[in-house]
Steps between C-alpha positions, in 0.01 A plus 500: 500500500535871544314809616201590283383861475132559427306805391134544591239707318118498518484427126766232467518353849835344591767514230854359529740791447816296530710253692833525681715191546844449652550169321738471207307197376123540537443137402676388821198433719631270772657516845848580368370820341350609833792735579392726215134499603375844599410486869391859562386794291402855586455824317579857600424791272568371146743223595430129553751325730530120484709281730624144453767311693780635282373828357317824575371665184327833429287549188309798364125442552418704188727277287566168675765404244713791626720378785610789722736309729608149591695395809648154543444365851703238682207281602508126545221246480420220736465169321254260658511133409201395710265706716697629797842392366733787405799388294681833469407813690467853372564844641225693320544827315561860588551815302364847425380685191352849482442501876313167506651259751477128429521327839671167553242233578506355848458139588 
């Protein structure tokens, strides 16, 4: 899980430049690790912004290991036992970083 950043050149084609993850434990690859899954990513100038349920993070695109900012969000997940059955509801996330608004999901 995570956001992969690729480079593209005529000589080398697609090359993985790096990966951003919000998960503390990258081996956790099941439903319960879903809260840390990156749901949206966008870049502006030299900054990559990634959003998960609980975090908004900004990383330098020139050096993806360099985290510029991290904001904890107060999001909640909806846990579904069977299709159409919501066990506990969530309120979504909201927050701002460097002028980028993260809207609360509707529904």
